[in-house]
XYZ file of C-alpha atoms in Angstrom:
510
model
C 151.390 79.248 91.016
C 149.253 82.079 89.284
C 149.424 85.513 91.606
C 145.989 85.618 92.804
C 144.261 89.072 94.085
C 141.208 87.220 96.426
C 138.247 88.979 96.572
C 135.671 88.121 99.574
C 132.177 88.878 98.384
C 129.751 90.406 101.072
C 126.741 90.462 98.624
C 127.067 93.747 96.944
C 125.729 94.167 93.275
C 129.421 95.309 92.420
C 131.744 92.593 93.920
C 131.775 91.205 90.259
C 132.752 94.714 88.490
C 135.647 94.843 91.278
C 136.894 91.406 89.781
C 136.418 92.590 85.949
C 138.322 96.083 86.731
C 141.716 93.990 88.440
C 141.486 91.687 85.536
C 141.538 94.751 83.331
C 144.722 95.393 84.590
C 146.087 92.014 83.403
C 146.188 90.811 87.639
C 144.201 87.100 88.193
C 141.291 87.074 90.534
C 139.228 84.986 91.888
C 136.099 85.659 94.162
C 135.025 83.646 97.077
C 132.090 84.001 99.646
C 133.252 85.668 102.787
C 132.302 82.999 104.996
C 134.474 79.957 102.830
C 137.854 81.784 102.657
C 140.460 79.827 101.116
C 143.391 78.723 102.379
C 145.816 81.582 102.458
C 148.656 80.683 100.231
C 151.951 82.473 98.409
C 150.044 82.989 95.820
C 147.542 84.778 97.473
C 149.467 88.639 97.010
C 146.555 90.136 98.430
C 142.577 90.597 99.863
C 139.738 93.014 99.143
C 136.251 93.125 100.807
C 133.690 93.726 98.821
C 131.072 96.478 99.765
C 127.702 95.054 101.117
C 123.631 95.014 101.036
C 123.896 94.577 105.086
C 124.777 96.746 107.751
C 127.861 96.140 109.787
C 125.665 97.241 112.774
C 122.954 94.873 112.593
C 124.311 91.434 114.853
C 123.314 89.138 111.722
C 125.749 90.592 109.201
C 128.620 89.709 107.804
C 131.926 89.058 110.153
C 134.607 86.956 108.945
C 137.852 86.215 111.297
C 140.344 88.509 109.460
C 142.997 86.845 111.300
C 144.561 85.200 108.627
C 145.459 87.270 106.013
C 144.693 91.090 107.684
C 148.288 92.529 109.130
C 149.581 89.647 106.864
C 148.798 90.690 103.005
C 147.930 93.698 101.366
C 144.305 94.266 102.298
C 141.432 96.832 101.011
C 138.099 97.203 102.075
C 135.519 99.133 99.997
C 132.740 100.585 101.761
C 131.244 97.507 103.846
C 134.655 96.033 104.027
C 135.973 99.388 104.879
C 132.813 99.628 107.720
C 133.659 96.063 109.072
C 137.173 97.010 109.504
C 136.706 100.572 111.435
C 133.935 99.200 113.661
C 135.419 95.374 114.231
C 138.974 97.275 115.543
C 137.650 100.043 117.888
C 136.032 102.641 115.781
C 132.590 103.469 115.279
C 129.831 103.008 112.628
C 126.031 104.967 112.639
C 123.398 105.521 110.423
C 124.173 108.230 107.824
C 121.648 111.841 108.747
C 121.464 111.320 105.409
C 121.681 108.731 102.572
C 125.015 108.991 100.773
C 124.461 107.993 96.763
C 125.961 108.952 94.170
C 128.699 111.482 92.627
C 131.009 112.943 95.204
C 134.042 114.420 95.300
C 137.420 113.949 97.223
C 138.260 117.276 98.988
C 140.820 115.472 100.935
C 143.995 112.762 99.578
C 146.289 112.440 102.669
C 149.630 113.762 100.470
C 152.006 110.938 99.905
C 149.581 107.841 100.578
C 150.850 104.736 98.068
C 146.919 104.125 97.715
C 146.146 107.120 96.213
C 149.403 108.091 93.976
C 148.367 109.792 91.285
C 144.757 110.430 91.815
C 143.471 113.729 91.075
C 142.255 116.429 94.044
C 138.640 116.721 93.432
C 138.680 113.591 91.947
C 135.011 112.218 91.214
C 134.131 108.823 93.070
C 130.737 107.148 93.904
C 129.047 106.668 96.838
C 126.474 103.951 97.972
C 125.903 103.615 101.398
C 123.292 104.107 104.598
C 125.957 104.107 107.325
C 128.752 106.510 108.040
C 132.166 105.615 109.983
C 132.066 108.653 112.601
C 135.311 107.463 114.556
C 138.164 105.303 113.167
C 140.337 103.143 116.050
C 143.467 104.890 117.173
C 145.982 103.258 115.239
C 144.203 104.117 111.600
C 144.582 107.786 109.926
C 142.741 109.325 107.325
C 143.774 109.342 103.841
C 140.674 110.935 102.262
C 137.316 112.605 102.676
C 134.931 114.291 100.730
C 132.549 117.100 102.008
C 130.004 115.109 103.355
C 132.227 111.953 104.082
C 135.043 112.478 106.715
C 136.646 109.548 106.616
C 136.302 108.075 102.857
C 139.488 106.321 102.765
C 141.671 105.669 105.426
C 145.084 103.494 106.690
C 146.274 101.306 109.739
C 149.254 102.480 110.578
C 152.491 99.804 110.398
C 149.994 97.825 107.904
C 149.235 97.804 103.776
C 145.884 97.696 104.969
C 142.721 100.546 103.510
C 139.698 100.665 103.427
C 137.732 103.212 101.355
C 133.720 104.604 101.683
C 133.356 104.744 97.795
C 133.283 102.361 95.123
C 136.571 102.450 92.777
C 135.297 99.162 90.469
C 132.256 101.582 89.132
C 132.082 103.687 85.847
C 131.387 106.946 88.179
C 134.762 106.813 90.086
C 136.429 108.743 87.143
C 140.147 107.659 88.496
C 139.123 104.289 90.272
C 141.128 102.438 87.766
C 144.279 104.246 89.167
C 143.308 103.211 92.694
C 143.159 99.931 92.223
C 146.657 99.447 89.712
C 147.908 101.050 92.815
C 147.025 98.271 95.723
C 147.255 95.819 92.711
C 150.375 96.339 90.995
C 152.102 98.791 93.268
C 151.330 97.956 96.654
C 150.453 93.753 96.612
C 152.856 93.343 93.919
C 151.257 91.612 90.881
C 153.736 91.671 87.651
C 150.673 92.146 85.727
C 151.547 88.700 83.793
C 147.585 87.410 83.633
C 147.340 87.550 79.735
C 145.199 85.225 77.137
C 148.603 83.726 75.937
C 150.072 82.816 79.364
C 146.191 81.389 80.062
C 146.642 78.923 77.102
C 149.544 77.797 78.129
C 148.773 77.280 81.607
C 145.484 75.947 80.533
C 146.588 73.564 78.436
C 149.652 71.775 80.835
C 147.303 71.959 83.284
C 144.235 69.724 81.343
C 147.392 67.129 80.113
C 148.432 66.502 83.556
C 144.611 66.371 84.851
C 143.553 63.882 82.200
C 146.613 61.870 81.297
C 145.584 59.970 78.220
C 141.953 59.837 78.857
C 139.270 60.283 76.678
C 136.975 63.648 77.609
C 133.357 63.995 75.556
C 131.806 67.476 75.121
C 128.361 69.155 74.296
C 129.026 71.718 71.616
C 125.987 74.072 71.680
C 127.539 76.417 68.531
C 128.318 79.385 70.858
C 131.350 81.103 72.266
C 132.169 79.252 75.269
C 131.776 75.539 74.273
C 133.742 76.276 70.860
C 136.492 78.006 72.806
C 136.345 74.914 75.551
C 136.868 72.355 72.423
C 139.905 73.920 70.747
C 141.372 74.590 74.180
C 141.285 70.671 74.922
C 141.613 69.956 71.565
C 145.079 71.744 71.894
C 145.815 69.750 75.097
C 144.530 65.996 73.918
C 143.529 65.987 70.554
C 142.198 63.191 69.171
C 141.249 61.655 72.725
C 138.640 64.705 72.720
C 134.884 63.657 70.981
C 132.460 66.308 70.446
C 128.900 66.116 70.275
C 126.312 68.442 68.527
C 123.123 68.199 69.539
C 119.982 69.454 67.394
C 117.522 70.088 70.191
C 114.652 72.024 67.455
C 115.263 75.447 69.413
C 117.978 76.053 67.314
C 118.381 79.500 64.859
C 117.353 79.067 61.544
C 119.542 76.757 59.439
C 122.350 77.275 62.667
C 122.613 73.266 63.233
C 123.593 72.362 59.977
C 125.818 75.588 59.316
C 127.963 75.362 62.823
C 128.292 71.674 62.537
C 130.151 72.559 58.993
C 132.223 74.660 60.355
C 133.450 72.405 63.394
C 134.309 70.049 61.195
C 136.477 72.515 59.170
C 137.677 73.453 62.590
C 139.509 69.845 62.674
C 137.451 68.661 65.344
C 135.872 65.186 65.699
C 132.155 66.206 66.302
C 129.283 64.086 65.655
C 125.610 65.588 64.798
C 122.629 64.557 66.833
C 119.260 64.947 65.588
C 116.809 64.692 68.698
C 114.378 67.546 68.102
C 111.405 65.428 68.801
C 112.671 64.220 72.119
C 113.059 67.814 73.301
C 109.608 68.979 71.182
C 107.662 65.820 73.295
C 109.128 66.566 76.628
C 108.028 70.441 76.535
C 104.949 69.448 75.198
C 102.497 71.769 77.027
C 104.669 73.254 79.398
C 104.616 77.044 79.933
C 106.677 77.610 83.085
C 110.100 79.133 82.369
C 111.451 77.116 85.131
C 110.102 73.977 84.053
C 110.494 74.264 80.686
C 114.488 74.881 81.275
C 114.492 71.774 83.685
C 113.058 69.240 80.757
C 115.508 70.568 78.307
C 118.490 69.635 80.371
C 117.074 66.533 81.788
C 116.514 66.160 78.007
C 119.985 66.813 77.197
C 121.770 64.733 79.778
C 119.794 61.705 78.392
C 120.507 62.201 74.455
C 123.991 63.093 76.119
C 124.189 60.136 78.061
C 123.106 57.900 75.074
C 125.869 59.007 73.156
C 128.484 58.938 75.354
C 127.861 55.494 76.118
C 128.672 54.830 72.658
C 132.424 56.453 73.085
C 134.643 53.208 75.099
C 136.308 54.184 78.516
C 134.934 58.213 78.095
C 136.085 59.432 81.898
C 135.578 62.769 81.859
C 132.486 65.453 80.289
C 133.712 68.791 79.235
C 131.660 71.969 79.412
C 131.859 75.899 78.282
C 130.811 76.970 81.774
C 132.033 80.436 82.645
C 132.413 82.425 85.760
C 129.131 84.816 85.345
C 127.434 81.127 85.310
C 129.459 80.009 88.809
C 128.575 83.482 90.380
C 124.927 83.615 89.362
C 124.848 80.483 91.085
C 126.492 80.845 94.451
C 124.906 82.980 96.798
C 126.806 84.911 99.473
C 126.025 82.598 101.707
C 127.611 79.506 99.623
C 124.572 78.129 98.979
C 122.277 78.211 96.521
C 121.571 82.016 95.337
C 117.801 83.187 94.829
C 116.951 81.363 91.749
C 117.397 84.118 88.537
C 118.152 81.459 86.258
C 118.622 77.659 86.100
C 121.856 76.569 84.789
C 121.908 73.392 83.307
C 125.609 73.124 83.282
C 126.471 74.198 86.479
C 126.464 72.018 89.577
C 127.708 68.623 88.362
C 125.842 65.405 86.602
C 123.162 62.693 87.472
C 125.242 59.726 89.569
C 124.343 57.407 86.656
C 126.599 59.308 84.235
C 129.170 58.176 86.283
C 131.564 61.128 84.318
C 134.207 63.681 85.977
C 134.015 66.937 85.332
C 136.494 69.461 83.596
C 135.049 73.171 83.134
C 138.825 74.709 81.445
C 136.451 78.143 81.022
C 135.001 78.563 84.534
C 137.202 81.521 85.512
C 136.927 83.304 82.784
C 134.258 86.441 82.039
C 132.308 86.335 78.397
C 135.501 89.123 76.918
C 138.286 87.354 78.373
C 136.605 83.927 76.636
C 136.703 86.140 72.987
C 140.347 87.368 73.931
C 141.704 83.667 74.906
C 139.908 82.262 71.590
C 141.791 85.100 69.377
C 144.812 83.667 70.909
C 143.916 80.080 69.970
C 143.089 81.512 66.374
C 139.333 80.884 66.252
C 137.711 82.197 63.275
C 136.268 85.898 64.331
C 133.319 84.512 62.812
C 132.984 81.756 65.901
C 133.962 84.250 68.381
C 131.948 87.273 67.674
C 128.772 85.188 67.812
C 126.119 86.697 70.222
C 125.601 85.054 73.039
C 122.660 82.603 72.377
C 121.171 80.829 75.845
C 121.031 77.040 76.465
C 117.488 76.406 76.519
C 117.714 78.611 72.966
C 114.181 79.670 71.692
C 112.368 77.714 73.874
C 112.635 80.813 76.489
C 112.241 82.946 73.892
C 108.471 82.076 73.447
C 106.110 83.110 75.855
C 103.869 80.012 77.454
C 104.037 76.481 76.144
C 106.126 75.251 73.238
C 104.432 74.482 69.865
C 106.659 73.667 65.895
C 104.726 76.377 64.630
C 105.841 78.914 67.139
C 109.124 78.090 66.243
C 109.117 78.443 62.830
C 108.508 81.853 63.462
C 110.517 83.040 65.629
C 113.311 81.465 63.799
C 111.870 83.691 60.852
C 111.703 86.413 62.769
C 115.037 86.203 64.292
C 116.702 85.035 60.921
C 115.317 88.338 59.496
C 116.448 90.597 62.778
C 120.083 89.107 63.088
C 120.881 88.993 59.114
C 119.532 92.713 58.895
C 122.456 93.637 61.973
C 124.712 92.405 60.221
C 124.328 93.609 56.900
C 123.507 97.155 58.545
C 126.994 96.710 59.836
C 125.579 96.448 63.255
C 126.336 92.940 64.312
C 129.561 93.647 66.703
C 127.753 96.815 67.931
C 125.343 94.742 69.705
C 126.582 92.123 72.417
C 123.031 90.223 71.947
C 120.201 90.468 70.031
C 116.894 88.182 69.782
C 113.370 87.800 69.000
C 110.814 86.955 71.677
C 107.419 85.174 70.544
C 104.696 86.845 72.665
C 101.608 85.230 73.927
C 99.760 87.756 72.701
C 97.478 88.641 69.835
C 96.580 92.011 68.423
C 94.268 93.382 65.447
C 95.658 94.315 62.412
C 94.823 95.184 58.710
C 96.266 93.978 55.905
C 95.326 95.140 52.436
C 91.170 95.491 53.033
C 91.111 92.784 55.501
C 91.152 92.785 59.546
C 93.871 90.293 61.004
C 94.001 88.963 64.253
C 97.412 87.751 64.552
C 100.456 87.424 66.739
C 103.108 89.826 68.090
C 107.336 89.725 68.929
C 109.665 91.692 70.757
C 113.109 92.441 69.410
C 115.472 92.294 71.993
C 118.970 93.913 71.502
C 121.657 94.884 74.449
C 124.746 96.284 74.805
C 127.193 94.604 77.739
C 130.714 93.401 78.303
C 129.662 90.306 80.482
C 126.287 90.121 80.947
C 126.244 90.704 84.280
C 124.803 94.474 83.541
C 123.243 95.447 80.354
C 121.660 98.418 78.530
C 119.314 98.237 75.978
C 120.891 99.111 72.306
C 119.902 102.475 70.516
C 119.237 100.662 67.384
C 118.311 103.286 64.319
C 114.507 104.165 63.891
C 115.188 103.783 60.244
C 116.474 100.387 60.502
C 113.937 98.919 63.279
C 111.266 100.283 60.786
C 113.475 98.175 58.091
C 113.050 95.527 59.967
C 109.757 95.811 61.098
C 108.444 95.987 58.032
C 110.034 93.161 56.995
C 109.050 90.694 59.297
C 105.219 91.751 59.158
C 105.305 91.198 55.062
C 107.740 87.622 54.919
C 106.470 86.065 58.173
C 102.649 84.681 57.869
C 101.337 84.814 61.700
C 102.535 88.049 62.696
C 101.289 91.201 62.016
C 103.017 93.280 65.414
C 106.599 94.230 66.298
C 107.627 96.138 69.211
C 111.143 96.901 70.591
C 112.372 95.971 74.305
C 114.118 98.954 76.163
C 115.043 97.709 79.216
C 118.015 97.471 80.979
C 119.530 95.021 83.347
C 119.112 95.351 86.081
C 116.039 95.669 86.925
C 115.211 93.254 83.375
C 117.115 90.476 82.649
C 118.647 89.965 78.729
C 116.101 86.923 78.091
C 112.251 87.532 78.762
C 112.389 83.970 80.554
């Protein structure tokens, strides 16, 4: 059984950076809602509660039985779950007189505390909360404060259980790292053994004894995820894995024909679908974002469906689903989140498919996907591909759908992603895109007055997706760029460059 650090998610905006920062450290996690705990097993080696957008003293929040695990494991709380644990045990929690955000700094580490070996006095952390713990129950004892913060980390005595007021997965908390090796590695145990070779090989024993000899189809899409899902089964069935490749006309420029090549070179069995006028008369005047993701997976799942049929005894459908695509889709309440996005892969099939589902990727973050397809020996070409979404250009362009709107965008973005990566700035960007606004704009070429159409490049720098920031591209080479899409691409005569972040913007426009 893989050691397993659980991680009950309260709601806050960092319970997924806590999971990326023990993964760092080579340690398996896996995060679950706080209110569908799973069963506590050996392979548990430890808990941590995630901070929190409620307030431990309003009667609606949060306020899991404990029982199970606290006293039991190795068990940290950061900032709600620190909260929850002073006020659920006898202590006390208020509003702060004053917000706490932001930098701070330890003036206190309680000397020879296993938690905080080896972190610095002074040591920089970050703070993000509207309560205060003003009294801790009598069998806890401080282990650190700051100036403003009395009791930012503390210990129940006879226990391995902490809870701290600051956030050690964040940038900000200079040392947090260190903090969290400690209750990791040090204090829960973990031999640090989580690694993209010992995933293979797990991965691949585990798919062989899940699906025997049967036969397992797959929707290749070109990108990261579904190319590293193929080889991955490909490894553990081989020739009972059949691939398809569907053209849905919201493809890049000349991408179906070129990625389709090199599957094939890949040694996998992949057959080519052509159904860009299924897709192109389903969106036909639709403008919603929504709704225009909705057809093209109903869309898909049919073409899908009619090929699948065409494979004898297929049991099972394979997909490159990944864990930023499970979280974005759970809420903290296990149900379905505030829609964000619609994920067409996520959340099983139509009955009529009639197909069981294997997702070999849906624990994995976008960077450990790259690292476990290096180990498999995918070409670096394949796996330093820019994320590219599902629904491809159609939410790249603003309102309804139309052939000549995609023609140019795929010029424009053909012209944007070649000039990256001749610049040499491909792999400095983790995605990059054109977006076809519904907007037009005067212009003047030579001695005449144009009335034509604008884009937006779009280029980000991340490590998941979950967060982004927008990429401080050259002036020189944007005005490269620019230029050159205004004189090769009839129809626009406007560029303009996206500089938003994430959050509060998401990567895609739609």
């Amino acid at each position: 059984m893989q050691e397993t650090i659980l991680i009950l998610d309260f709601g806050s905006q960092y319970t997924q950076l806590i999971a990326r920062r023990v993964r760092e450290l080579n340690v398996y996690c896996e995060i679950h809602p706080f209110n569908k705990i799973p069963e506590i097993t050996s392979s548990i080696k430890g808990v941590i509660l995630s901070g929190s957008p409620f307030s431990v003293r309003n009667s609606e929040s949060p306020n899991p039985d404990l029982s199970a695990f606290k006293g039991r494991l190795p068990l940290l709380g950061i900032c709600y779950g620190a909260q929850l644990m002073a006020q659920k045990f006898g202590g006390e929690v208020l509003p702060s007189k004053h917000r706490e955000y932001g930098r701070a700094n330890l003036s206190f580490i309680k000397e020879g505390t296993e938690l905080f070996k080896g972190v610095s006095n002074n040591s920089q952390v970050w703070m993000s909360h509207a309560d205060t713990i003003t009294k801790i129950p009598d069998n806890y004892e401080i282990t650190a404060g700051t100036k403003d913060v009395k009791f930012a980390g503390y210990q129940v005595l006879g226990e391995q259980t902490y809870g701290i007021q600051f956030h050690p997965e964040v940038y900000h908390t200079s040392e947090g790292s260190i903090l969290l090796k400690n209750f990791c590695v040090t204090i829960c145990g973990c031999s640090q053994n989580w690694t993209p070779d010992s995933f293979v090989e797990t991965a691949v024993a585990d798919l062989k004894q899940k699906i025997g000899l049967d036969k397992v189809v797959l929707g290749l899409s070109g990108g990261v995820d579904s190319s590293v899902a193929a080889v991955l089964l490909h490894k553990a069935i081989g020739k009972n894995l059949y691939c398809i490749f569907v053209d849905n006309g919201l493809l890049r420029k000349n991408e179906f024909e070129n990625v389709l090549e090199s599957y094939r070179h890949m040694g996998l069995n992949v057959k080519g679908v052509d159904a860009k006028e299924r897709f192109y008369s389903e969106l036909a005047g639709l403008s919603d974002p929504e709704k225009k993701r909705k057809a093209i997976g109903k869309v898909f799942i049919d073409v899908f469906d009619d090929e699948s049929k065409q494979i004898q005894d297929v049991k099972w459908l394979a997909q490159g689903t990944i864990y930023p695509d499970i979280i974005e889709s759970v809420s903290v309440n296990g149900g379905a989140s505030a829609t964000i996005k619609s994920h067409h892969n996520v959340g099983g099939l139509p009955d009529f498919m009639k197909l069981k589902i294997v997702e070999p990727l849906n624990t994995l973050f976008k960077d450990e996907v790259r690292r476990v397809g290096k180990s498999l020996h995918i070409d670096d070409a394949i796996l330093n591909r820019h994320p590219f979404p599902g629904p491809g250009l159609a939410i790249r362009i603003l309102g309804d759908i139309t052939k000549e709107k995609i023609r140019i965008l795929q010029e424009v973005d053909h012209i944007f992603i070649d000039n990256l990566k001749t610049s040499g700035l491909y792999n400095d960007v983790w995605q990059a895109g054109a977006i076809f606004l519904p907007v037009q704009s005067v212009g003047v070429m030579g001695d005449e007055r144009t009335y034509e159409n604008a884009v937006a490049l779009r280029a980000v720098t991340s490590t998941d997706g979950m967060t982004a920031d927008w990429c401080h591209l050259p002036y020189d080479f944007l005005g490269k760029v620019s230029n050159e899409i205004i004189n090769k691409v009839k129809g626009i005569n406007r560029v303009v460059y996206d500089i938003s972040s994430k959050p509060p913007a998401t990567i895609e426009w739609e």
